[in-house]
Amino acid sequence: MEPRTTTDLARRTGVSNATASAHAAALRGAGLITTTRTGRSVHHERTPLGALLLADPAAGSRGGRATTGPGTCPETV
């Protein structure tokens, strides 16, 4: 998955840029994404841990991911 800008994340999840930025900060703090700045753009990308947590349970991992609820878009980051 390629990196996504904060604006792209906000659009894809239906929240404001400020909310997307706050959520990205929480995900970054948990080690689930990395963030890099390129000029005025900020790009977010999953870490291996973030990707593992979103892995398909049918592929052998236990547990799952949220598939309902406001702003749920696991493929976003």
mmCIF file of C-alpha atoms in Angstrom:
data_model
loop_
_atom_site.group_PDB
_atom_site.id
_atom_site.type_symbol
_atom_site.label_atom_id
_atom_site.label_comp_id
_atom_site.label_asym_id
_atom_site.label_seq_id
_atom_site.Cartn_x
_atom_site.Cartn_y
_atom_site.Cartn_z
ATOM 1 C CA MET A 1 0.000 0.000 0.000
ATOM 2 C CA GLU A 2 1.387 3.389 -0.924
ATOM 3 C CA PRO A 3 1.532 6.277 1.542
ATOM 4 C CA ARG A 4 -1.561 8.466 1.934
ATOM 5 C CA THR A 5 -1.725 12.177 2.679
ATOM 6 C CA THR A 6 -3.652 13.475 5.663
ATOM 7 C CA THR A 7 -6.144 15.082 3.275
ATOM 8 C CA ASP A 8 -6.636 11.781 1.446
ATOM 9 C CA LEU A 9 -7.238 9.968 4.730
ATOM 10 C CA ALA A 10 -9.766 12.613 5.774
ATOM 11 C CA ARG A 11 -11.659 12.357 2.487
ATOM 12 C CA ARG A 12 -11.664 8.564 2.456
ATOM 13 C CA THR A 13 -12.968 8.319 6.016
ATOM 14 C CA GLY A 14 -15.352 11.276 5.946
ATOM 15 C CA VAL A 15 -13.720 13.291 8.737
ATOM 16 C CA SER A 16 -12.023 16.689 8.898
ATOM 17 C CA ASN A 17 -8.307 17.103 8.206
ATOM 18 C CA ALA A 18 -7.793 17.972 11.880
ATOM 19 C CA THR A 19 -9.506 14.757 12.982
ATOM 20 C CA ALA A 20 -7.526 12.663 10.487
ATOM 21 C CA SER A 21 -4.324 14.302 11.743
ATOM 22 C CA ALA A 22 -5.212 13.558 15.371
ATOM 23 C CA HIS A 23 -5.978 9.927 14.564
ATOM 24 C CA ALA A 24 -2.745 9.632 12.585
ATOM 25 C CA ALA A 25 -0.852 10.951 15.617
ATOM 26 C CA ALA A 26 -2.441 8.267 17.792
ATOM 27 C CA LEU A 27 -1.630 5.538 15.247
ATOM 28 C CA ARG A 28 1.941 6.845 14.967
ATOM 29 C CA GLY A 29 2.268 6.833 18.751
ATOM 30 C CA ALA A 30 1.156 3.208 18.813
ATOM 31 C CA GLY A 31 3.755 2.301 16.175
ATOM 32 C CA LEU A 32 1.139 1.421 13.551
ATOM 33 C CA ILE A 33 2.088 4.045 10.956
ATOM 34 C CA THR A 34 5.059 6.194 10.014
ATOM 35 C CA THR A 35 4.734 9.781 8.881
ATOM 36 C CA THR A 36 6.991 11.730 6.549
ATOM 37 C CA ARG A 37 6.743 15.306 5.338
ATOM 38 C CA THR A 38 7.394 16.186 1.701
ATOM 39 C CA GLY A 39 7.109 19.928 1.197
ATOM 40 C CA ARG A 40 3.655 20.883 2.439
ATOM 41 C CA SER A 41 2.302 17.328 2.278
ATOM 42 C CA VAL A 42 2.366 14.824 5.113
ATOM 43 C CA HIS A 43 2.321 11.161 4.072
ATOM 44 C CA HIS A 44 1.328 8.244 6.301
ATOM 45 C CA GLU A 45 2.216 4.615 5.709
ATOM 46 C CA ARG A 46 1.548 1.422 7.650
ATOM 47 C CA THR A 47 4.366 -0.139 9.603
ATOM 48 C CA PRO A 48 4.803 -3.915 9.492
ATOM 49 C CA LEU A 49 2.901 -4.083 12.806
ATOM 50 C CA GLY A 50 0.061 -1.981 11.385
ATOM 51 C CA ALA A 51 -0.126 -4.237 8.339
ATOM 52 C CA LEU A 52 -0.098 -7.334 10.530
ATOM 53 C CA LEU A 53 -3.019 -6.066 12.594
ATOM 54 C CA LEU A 54 -5.038 -5.541 9.417
ATOM 55 C CA ALA A 55 -4.156 -8.968 8.007
ATOM 56 C CA ASP A 56 -7.019 -11.142 6.834
ATOM 57 C CA PRO A 57 -8.003 -13.561 9.646
ATOM 58 C CA ALA A 58 -8.656 -16.216 6.997
ATOM 59 C CA ALA A 59 -4.978 -16.010 6.081
ATOM 60 C CA GLY A 60 -3.990 -17.576 9.379
ATOM 61 C CA SER A 61 -3.940 -14.840 12.011
ATOM 62 C CA ARG A 62 -6.356 -14.908 14.947
ATOM 63 C CA GLY A 63 -8.702 -12.069 15.672
ATOM 64 C CA GLY A 64 -10.038 -9.633 13.173
ATOM 65 C CA ARG A 65 -10.677 -6.042 12.398
ATOM 66 C CA ALA A 66 -13.586 -3.692 12.772
ATOM 67 C CA THR A 67 -15.715 -3.753 9.651
ATOM 68 C CA THR A 68 -18.548 -1.464 10.700
ATOM 69 C CA GLY A 69 -18.904 1.951 12.209
ATOM 70 C CA PRO A 70 -18.387 5.542 11.219
ATOM 71 C CA GLY A 71 -15.173 6.202 9.353
ATOM 72 C CA THR A 72 -14.234 2.521 9.140
ATOM 73 C CA CYS A 73 -11.937 2.120 6.179
ATOM 74 C CA PRO A 74 -9.144 -0.357 7.021
ATOM 75 C CA GLU A 75 -7.554 -0.080 3.589
ATOM 76 C CA THR A 76 -7.030 3.654 4.032
ATOM 77 C CA VAL A 77 -3.635 3.618 5.699
#
